[in-house]
Tab-separated table of C-alpha atoms in Angstrom:
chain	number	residue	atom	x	y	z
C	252	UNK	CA	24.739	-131.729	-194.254
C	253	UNK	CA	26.696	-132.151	-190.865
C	254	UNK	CA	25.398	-131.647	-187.179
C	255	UNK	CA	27.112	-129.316	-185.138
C	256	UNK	CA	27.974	-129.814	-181.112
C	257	UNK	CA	28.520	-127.566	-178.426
C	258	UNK	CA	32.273	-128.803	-178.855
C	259	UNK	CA	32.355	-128.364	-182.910
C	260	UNK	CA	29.842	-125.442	-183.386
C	261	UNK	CA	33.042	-122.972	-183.849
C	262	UNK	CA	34.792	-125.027	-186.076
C	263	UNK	CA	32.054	-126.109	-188.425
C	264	UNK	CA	30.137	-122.743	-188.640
C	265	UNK	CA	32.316	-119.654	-187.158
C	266	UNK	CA	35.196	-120.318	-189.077
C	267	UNK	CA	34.299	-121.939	-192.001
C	268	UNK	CA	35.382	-120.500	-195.090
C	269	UNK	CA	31.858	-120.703	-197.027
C	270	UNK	CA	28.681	-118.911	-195.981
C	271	UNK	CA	26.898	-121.606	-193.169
C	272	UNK	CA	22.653	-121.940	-193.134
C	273	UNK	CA	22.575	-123.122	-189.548
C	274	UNK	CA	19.303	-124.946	-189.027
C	275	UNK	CA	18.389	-124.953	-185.178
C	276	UNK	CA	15.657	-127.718	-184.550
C	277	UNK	CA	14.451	-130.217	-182.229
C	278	UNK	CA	13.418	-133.890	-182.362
C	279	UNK	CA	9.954	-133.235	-181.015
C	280	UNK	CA	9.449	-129.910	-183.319
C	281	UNK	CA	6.949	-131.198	-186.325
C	282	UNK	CA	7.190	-128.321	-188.384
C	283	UNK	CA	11.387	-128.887	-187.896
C	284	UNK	CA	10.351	-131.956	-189.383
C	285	UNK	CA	8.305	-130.830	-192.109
C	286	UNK	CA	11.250	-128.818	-193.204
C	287	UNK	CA	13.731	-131.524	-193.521
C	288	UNK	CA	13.238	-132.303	-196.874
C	289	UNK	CA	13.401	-128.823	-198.204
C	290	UNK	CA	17.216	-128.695	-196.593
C	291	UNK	CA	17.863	-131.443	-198.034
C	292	UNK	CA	17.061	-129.945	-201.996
C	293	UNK	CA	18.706	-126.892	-200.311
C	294	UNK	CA	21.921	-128.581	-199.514
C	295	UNK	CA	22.174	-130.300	-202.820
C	296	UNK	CA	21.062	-127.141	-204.845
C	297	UNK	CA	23.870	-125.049	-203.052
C	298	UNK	CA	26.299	-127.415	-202.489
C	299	UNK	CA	28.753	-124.872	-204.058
C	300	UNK	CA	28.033	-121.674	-202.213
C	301	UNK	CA	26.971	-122.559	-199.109
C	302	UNK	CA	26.916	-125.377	-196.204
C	303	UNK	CA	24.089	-126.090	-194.098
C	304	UNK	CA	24.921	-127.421	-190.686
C	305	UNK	CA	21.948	-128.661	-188.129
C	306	UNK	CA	21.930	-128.107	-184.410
C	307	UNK	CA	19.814	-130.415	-182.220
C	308	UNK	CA	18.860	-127.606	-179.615
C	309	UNK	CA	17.711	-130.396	-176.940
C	310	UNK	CA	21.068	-132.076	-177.068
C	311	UNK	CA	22.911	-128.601	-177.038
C	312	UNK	CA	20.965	-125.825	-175.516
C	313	UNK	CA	23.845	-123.482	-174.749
C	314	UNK	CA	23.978	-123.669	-178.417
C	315	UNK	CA	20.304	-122.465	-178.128
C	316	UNK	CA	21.069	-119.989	-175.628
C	317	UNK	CA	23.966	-118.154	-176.897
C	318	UNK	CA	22.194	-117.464	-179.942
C	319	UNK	CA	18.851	-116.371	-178.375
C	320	UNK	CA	17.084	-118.917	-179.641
C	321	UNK	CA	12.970	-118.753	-178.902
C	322	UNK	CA	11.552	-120.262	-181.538
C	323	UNK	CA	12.105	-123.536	-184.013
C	324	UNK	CA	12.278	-124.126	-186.594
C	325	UNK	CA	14.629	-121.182	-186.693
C	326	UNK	CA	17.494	-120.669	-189.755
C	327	UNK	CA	20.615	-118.719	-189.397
C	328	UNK	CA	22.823	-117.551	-192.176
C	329	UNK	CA	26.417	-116.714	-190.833
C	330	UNK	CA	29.179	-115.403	-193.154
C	331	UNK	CA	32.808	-114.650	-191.938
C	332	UNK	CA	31.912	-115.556	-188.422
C	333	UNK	CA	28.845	-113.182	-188.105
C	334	UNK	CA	25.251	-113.875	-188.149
C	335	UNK	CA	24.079	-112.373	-191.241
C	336	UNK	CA	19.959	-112.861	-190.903
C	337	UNK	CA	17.777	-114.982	-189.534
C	338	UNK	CA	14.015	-116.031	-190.071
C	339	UNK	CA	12.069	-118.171	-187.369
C	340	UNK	CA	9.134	-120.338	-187.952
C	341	UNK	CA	7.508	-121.836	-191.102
C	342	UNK	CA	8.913	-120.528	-194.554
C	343	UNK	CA	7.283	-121.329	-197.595
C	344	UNK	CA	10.403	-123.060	-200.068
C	345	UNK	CA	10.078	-120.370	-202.342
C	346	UNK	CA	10.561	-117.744	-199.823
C	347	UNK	CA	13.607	-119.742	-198.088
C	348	UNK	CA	15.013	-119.749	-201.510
C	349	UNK	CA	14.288	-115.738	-201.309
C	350	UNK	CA	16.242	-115.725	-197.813
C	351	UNK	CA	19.332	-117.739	-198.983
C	352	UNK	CA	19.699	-115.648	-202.095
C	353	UNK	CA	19.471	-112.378	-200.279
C	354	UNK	CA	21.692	-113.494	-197.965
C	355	UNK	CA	24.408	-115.722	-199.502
C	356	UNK	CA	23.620	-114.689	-203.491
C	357	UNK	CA	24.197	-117.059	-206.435
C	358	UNK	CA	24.964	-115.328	-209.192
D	65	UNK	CA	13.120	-144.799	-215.426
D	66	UNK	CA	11.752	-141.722	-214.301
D	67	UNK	CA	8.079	-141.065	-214.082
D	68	UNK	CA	7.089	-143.849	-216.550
D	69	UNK	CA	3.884	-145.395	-215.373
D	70	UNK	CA	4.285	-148.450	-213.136
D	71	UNK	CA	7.436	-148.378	-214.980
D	72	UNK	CA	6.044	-150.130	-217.323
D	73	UNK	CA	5.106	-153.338	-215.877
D	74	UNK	CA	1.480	-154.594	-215.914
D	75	UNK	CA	2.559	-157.006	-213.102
D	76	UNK	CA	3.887	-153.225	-210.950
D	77	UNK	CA	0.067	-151.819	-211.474
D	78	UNK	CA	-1.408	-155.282	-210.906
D	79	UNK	CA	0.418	-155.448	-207.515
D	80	UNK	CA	-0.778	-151.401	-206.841
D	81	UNK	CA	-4.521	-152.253	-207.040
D	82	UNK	CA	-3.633	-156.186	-205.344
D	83	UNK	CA	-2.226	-153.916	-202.158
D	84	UNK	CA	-4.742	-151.187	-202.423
D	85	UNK	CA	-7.526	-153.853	-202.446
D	86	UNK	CA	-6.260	-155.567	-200.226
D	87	UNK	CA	-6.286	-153.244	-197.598
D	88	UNK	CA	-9.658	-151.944	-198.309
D	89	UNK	CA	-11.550	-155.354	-198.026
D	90	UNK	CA	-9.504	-155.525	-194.521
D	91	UNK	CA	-10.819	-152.159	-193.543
D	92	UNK	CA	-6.956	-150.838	-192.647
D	93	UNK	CA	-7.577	-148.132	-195.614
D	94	UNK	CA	-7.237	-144.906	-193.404
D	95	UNK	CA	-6.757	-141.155	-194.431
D	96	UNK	CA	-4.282	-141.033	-191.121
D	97	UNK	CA	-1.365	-142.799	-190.189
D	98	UNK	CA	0.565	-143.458	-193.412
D	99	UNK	CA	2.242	-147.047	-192.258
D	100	UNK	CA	1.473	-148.088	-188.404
D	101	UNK	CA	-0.171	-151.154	-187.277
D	102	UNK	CA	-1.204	-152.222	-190.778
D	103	UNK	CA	-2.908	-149.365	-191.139
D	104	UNK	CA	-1.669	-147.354	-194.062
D	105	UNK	CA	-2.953	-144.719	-196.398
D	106	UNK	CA	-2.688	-144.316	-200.281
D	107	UNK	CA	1.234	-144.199	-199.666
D	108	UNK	CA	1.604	-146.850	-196.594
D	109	UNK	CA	-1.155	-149.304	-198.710
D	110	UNK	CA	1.732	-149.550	-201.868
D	111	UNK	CA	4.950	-149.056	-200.432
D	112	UNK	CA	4.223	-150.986	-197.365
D	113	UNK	CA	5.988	-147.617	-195.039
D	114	UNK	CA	5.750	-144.060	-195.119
D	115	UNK	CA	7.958	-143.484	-197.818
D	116	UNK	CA	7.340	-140.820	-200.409
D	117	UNK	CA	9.983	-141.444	-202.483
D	118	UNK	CA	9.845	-145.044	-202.549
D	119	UNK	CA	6.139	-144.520	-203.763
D	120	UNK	CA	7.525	-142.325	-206.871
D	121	UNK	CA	10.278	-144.791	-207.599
D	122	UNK	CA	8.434	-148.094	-207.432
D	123	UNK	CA	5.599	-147.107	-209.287
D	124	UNK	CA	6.397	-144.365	-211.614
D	125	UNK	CA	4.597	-141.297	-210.260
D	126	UNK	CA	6.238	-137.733	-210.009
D	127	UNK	CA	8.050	-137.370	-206.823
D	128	UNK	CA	5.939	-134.181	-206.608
D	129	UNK	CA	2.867	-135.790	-207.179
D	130	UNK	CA	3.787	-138.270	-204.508
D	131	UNK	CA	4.788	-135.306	-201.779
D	132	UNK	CA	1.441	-133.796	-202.042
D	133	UNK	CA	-0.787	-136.787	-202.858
D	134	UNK	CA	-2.163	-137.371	-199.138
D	135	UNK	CA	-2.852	-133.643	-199.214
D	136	UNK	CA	-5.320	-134.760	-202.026
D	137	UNK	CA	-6.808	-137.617	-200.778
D	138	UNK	CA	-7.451	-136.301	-197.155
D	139	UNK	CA	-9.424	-133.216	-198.961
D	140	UNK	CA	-11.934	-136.366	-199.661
D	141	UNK	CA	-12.853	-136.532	-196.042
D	142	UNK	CA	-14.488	-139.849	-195.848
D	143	UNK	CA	-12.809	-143.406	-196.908
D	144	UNK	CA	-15.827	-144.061	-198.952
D	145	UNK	CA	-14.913	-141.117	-201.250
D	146	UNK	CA	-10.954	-141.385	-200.607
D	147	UNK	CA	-10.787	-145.080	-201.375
D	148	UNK	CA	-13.077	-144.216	-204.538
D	149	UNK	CA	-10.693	-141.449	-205.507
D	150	UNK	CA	-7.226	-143.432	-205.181
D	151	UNK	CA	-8.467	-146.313	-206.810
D	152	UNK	CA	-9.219	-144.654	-209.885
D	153	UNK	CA	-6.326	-142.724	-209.733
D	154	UNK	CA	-4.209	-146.082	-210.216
D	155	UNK	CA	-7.112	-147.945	-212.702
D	156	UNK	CA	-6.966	-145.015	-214.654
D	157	UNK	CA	-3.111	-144.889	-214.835
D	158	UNK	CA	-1.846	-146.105	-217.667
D	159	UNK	CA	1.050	-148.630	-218.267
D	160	UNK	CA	4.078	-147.181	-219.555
D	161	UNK	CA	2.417	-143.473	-219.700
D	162	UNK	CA	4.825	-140.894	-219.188
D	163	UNK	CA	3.681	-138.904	-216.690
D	164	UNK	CA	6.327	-136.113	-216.358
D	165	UNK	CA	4.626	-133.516	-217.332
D	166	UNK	CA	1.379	-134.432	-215.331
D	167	UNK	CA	2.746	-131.946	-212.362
D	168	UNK	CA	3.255	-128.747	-214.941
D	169	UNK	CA	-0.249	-129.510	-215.982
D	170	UNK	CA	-1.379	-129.092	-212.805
D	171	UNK	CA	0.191	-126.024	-211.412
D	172	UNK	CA	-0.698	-124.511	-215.030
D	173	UNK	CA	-4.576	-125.750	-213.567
D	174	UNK	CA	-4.120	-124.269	-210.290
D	175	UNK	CA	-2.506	-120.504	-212.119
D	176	UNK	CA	-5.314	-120.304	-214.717
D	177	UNK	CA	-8.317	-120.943	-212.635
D	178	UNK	CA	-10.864	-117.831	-212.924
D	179	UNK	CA	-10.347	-116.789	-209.154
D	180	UNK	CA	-6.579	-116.444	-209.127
D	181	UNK	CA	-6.773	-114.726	-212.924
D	182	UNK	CA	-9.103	-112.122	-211.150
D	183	UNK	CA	-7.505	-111.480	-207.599
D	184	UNK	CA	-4.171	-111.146	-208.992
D	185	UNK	CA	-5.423	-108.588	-212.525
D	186	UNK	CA	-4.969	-105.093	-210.828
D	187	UNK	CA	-1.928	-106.259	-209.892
D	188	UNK	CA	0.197	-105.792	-212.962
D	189	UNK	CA	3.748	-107.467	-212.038
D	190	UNK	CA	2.019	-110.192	-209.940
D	191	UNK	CA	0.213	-111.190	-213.226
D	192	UNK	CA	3.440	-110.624	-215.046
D	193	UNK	CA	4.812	-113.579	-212.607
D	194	UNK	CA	1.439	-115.469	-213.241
D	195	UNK	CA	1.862	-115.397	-216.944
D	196	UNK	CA	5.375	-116.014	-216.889
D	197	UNK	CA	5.396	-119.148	-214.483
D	198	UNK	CA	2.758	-119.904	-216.621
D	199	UNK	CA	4.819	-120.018	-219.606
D	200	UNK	CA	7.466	-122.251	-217.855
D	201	UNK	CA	5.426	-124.897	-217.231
D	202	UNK	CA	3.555	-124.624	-220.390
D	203	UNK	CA	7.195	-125.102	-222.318
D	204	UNK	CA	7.546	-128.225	-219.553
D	205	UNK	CA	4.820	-129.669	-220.980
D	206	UNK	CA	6.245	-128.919	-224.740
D	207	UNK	CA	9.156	-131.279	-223.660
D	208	UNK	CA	11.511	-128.636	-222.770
D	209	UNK	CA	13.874	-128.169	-219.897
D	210	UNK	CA	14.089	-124.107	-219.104
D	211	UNK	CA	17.527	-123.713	-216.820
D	212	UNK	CA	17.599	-123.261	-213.287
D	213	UNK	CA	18.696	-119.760	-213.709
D	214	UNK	CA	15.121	-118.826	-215.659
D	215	UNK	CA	13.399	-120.491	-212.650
D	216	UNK	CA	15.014	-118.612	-209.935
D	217	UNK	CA	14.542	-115.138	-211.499
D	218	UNK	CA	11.119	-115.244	-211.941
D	219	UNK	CA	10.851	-117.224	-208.518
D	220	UNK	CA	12.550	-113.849	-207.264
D	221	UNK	CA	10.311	-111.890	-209.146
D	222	UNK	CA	7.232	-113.158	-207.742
D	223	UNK	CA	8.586	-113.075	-204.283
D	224	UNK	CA	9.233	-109.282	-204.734
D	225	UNK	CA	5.655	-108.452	-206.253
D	226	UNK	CA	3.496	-110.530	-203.799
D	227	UNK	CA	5.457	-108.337	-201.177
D	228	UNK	CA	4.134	-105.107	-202.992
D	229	UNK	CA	0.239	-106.142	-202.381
D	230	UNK	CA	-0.349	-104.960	-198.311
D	231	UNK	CA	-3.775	-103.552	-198.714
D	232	UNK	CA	-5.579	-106.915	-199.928
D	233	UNK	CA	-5.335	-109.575	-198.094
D	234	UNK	CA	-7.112	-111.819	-200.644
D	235	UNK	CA	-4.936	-110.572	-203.941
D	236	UNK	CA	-1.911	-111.161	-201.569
D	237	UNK	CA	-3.034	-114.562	-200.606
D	238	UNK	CA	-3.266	-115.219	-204.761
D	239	UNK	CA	0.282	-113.937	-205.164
D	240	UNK	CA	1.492	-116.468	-202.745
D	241	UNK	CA	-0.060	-119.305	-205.197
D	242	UNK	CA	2.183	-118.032	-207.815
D	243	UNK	CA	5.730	-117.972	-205.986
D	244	UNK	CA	5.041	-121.210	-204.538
D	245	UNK	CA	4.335	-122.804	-208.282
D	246	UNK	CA	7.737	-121.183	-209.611
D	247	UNK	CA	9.956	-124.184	-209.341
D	248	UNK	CA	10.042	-126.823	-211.905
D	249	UNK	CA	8.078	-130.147	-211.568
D	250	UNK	CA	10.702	-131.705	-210.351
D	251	UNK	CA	11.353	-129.858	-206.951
D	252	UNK	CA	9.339	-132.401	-204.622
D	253	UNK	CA	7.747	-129.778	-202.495
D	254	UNK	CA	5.876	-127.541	-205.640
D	255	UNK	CA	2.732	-129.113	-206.103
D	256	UNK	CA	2.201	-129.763	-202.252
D	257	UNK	CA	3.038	-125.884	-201.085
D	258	UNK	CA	1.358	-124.349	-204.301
D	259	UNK	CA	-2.039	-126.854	-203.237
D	260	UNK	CA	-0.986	-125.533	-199.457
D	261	UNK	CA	-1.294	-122.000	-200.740
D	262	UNK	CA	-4.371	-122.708	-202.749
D	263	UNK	CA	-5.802	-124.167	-199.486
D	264	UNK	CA	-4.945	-120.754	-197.161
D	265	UNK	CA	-6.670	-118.753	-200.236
D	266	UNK	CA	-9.844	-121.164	-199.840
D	267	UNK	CA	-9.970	-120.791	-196.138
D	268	UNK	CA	-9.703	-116.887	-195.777
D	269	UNK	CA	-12.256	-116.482	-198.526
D	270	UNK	CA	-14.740	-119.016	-196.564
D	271	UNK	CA	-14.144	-117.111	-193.431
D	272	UNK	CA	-14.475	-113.312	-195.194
D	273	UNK	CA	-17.738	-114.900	-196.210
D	274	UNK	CA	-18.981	-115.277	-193.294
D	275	UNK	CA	-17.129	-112.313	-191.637
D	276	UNK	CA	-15.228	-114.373	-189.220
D	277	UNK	CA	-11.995	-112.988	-188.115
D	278	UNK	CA	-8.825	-113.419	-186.664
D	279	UNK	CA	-10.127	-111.427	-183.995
D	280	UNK	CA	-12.936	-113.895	-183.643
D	281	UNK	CA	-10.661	-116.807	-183.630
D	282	UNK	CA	-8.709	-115.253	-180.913
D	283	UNK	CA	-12.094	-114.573	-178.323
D	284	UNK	CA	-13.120	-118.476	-179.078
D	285	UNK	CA	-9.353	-119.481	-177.966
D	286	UNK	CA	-9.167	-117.544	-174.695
D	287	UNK	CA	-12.761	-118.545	-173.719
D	288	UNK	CA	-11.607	-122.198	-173.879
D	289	UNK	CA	-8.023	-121.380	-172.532
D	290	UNK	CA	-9.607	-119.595	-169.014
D	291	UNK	CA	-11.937	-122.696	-168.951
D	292	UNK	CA	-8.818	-125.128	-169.064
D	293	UNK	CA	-7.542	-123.636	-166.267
D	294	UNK	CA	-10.539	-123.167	-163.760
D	295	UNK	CA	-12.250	-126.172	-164.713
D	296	UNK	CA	-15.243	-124.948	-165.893
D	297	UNK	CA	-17.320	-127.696	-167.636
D	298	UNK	CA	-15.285	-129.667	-167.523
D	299	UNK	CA	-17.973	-133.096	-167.520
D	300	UNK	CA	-18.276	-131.750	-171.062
D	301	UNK	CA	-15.342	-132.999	-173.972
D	302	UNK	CA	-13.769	-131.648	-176.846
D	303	UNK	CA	-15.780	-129.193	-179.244
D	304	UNK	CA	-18.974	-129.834	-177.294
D	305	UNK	CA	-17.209	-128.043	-174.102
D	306	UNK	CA	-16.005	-125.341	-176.353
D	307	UNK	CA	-19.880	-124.851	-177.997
D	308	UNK	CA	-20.990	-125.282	-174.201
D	309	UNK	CA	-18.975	-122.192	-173.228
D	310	UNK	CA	-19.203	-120.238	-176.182
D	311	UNK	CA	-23.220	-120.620	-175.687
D	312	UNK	CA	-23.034	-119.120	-171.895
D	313	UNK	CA	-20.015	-116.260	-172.687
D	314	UNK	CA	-20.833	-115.230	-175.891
D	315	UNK	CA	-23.864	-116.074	-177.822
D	316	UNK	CA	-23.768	-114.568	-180.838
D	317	UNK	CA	-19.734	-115.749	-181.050
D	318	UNK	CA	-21.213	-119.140	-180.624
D	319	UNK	CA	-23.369	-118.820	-183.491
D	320	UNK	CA	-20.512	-117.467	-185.493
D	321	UNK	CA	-18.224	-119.983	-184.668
D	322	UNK	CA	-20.917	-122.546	-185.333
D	323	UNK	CA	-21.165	-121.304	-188.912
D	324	UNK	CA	-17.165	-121.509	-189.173
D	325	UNK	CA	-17.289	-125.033	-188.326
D	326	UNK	CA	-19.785	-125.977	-191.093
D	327	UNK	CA	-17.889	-123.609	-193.712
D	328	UNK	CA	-14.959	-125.583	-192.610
D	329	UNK	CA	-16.197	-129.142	-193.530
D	330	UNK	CA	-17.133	-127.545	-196.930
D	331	UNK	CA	-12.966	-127.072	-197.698
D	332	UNK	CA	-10.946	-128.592	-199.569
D	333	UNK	CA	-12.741	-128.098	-202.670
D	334	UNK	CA	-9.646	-127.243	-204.635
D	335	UNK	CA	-7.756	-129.996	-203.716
D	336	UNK	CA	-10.472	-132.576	-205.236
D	337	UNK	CA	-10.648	-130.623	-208.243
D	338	UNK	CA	-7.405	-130.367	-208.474
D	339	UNK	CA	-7.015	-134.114	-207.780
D	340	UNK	CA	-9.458	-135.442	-210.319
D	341	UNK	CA	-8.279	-133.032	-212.623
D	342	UNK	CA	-4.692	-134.907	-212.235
D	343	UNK	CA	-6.306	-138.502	-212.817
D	344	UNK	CA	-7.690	-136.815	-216.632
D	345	UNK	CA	-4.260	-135.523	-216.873
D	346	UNK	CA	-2.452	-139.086	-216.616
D	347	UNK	CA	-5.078	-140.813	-218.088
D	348	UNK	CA	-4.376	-138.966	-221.052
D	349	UNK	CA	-0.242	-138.960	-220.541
D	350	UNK	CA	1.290	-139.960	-223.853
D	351	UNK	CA	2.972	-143.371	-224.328
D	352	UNK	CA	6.111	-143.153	-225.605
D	353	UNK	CA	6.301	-146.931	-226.142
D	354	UNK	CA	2.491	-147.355	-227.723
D	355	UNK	CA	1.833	-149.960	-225.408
């Protein structure tokens, strides 16, 4: 899982060849915190289809702004350098599992 | 060696209770923090930090069982009653037992209890999913290993049907218990949000009791948000402030939200179930060494 800057973000997420879950927290956001561990499985459980790339919205909020951020913990899916979807707020793991399917698809 | 009981090792379930003790006789047992201070909790008191996964590895418990074991214990309420519960939990462990199929046993538990069988029954493909998460675990437990793919589509499955229930709150609530439990024991999160979903069920059936509403909820909060900004009682603290001005706005909110606290202090009644029901469950783990 990397972290993306305000210098990288474009790089890393916009033109990178696999569907990205971007994962827009903050350090002082516990349920960002709570979710941690479920990105973690995430990462390792679709390691082939997908990346999932963080972004620390207090250390880059023009990250935060361009994408009209208003809410943490808040997940983006982009694909071929277009936000797909997004869901905002706690998501249950089976349900985030539901999103990245939907959304990036498996099988 | 995964989920082998203190892998093994009198000495490992020796030092377990030696810690445990340990901190009890000191009094720096607490239900909150984990690890600060020398305080710790069931996981601080063995590991020594807050460290989930260092709590599975060292002594043998499902990393599942570890994720939503404070859950469990803080259902207990008092230390009396939590430092009762997690010292049985580890006397009643056995060495060597394998415990990995301790976490299926538990979900299947939580999926066949009375309540859930009856919200979710008019509900035909939400108690399709029940049964066939059900049957998952239930071939867990056999000693088989059903593939990620069987997991996923009825995980998909249940996420579709609890979507379909929008007129019953209650029956929805259920259906949430059974996507949550779709994921094999040993996804970390599954006992912890299926227990989580459990405990949302409890709590919205405690406040439809009572008729207390969301509505409700919402009048207590902007009483006692006005009063934070203009200062009104403000020699009084806390929930005696909030009872103060519920008593002078509203008085027959203040009686209801009276009766919400004390249906409050009742929850968590699933959890200790559910938590004693796991210490019969590895008591009676099989030994695949005959120790």
């Amino acid at each position: 899982m990397r972290n993306a800057t305000e210098q990288d973000f474009d790089d890393i997420v916009m033109k990178n060849n696999k569907p990205v879950l971007v994962d827009f927290w903050a350090p002082w956001c516990a349920p960002c915190k709570a979710l941690a561990p479920t990105l973690d499985e995430l990462a390792e459980e679709y390691a082939e289809e997908m990346e999932i790339v963080k972004v620390d919205i207090e250390a880059h909020p023009a990250l935060a702004a361009r994408f009209g951020v208003r809410g943490i913990p808040l997940l983006m899916v982009v694909r071929d350098g277009e936000e797909q979807a997004r869901t905002v707020g706690t998501i249950s793991r089976s349900r985030l599992d539901a999103f990245v399917e939907a959304n990036v698809g498996t099988e | 060696m995964n989920d082998i009981a203190f892998l093994g090792d009198p000495a490992v379930k020796a030092q377990a209770l030696a810690r445990l003790r340990s901190h009890i006789a000191a009094g720096t047992f607490m239900i909150f923090p984990a690890w600060q201070d020398g305080l710790a909790n069931v996981i601080g008191a063995l590991v020594e930090a807050d460290d989930k996964q260092a709590f599975a590895e060292q002594y043998g418990y499902p990393i599942a069982l570890a994720t939503a074991l404070e859950m469990i214990v803080n259902a207990f309420k008092t230390l009396p009653a939590a430092q009762e519960f997690v010292e049985a939990l580890l006397e009643r462990t056995p060495v060597g037992a394998d415990l990995s199929g301790v976490v299926s046993q538990a979900l299947v538990f939580l999926l066949e209890r009375p309540e859930i069988v009856a919200l979710v029954a008019p509900h035909a493909q939400v108690e399709q999913c029940r049964q066939a998460v059900l049957g998952l675990h239930q071939r867990v437990i056999a000693g088989e290993e059903p593939d990620r793919k069987e997991w996923k589509s009825i995980r998909l499955a249940s996420v579709a049907a609890s979507d379909m229930i929008v007129d019953d709150a209650s029956a929805h609530m259920a259906s949430l218990i059974i996507e949550s439990a779709a994921w094999p024991a040993s996804m970390r999160s599954v006992l912890h949000d299926t227990l989580g979903a459990c405990g949302r069920l409890e709590s919205q059936q405690l406040m439809d009791a009572i008729g207390w509403t969301e509505a409700d909820e919402s009048r207590v909060f902007k009483i006692r948000d006005k009063a934070e900004g203009d200062g009104r009682m403000a020699e009084l603290e806390g929930l005696d402030r909030v009872l103060a001005l519920l008593d002078h706005d509203d008085p027959a909110l203040a009686r209801g939200f009276r009766e919400r606290l004390d249906q409050f202090k009742k929850m968590g009644e699933v959890y200790r179930t559910v938590g004693w029901k796991i210490v019969d469950f590895i008591e009676q783990a099989p030994d695949p060494a005959g120790m």
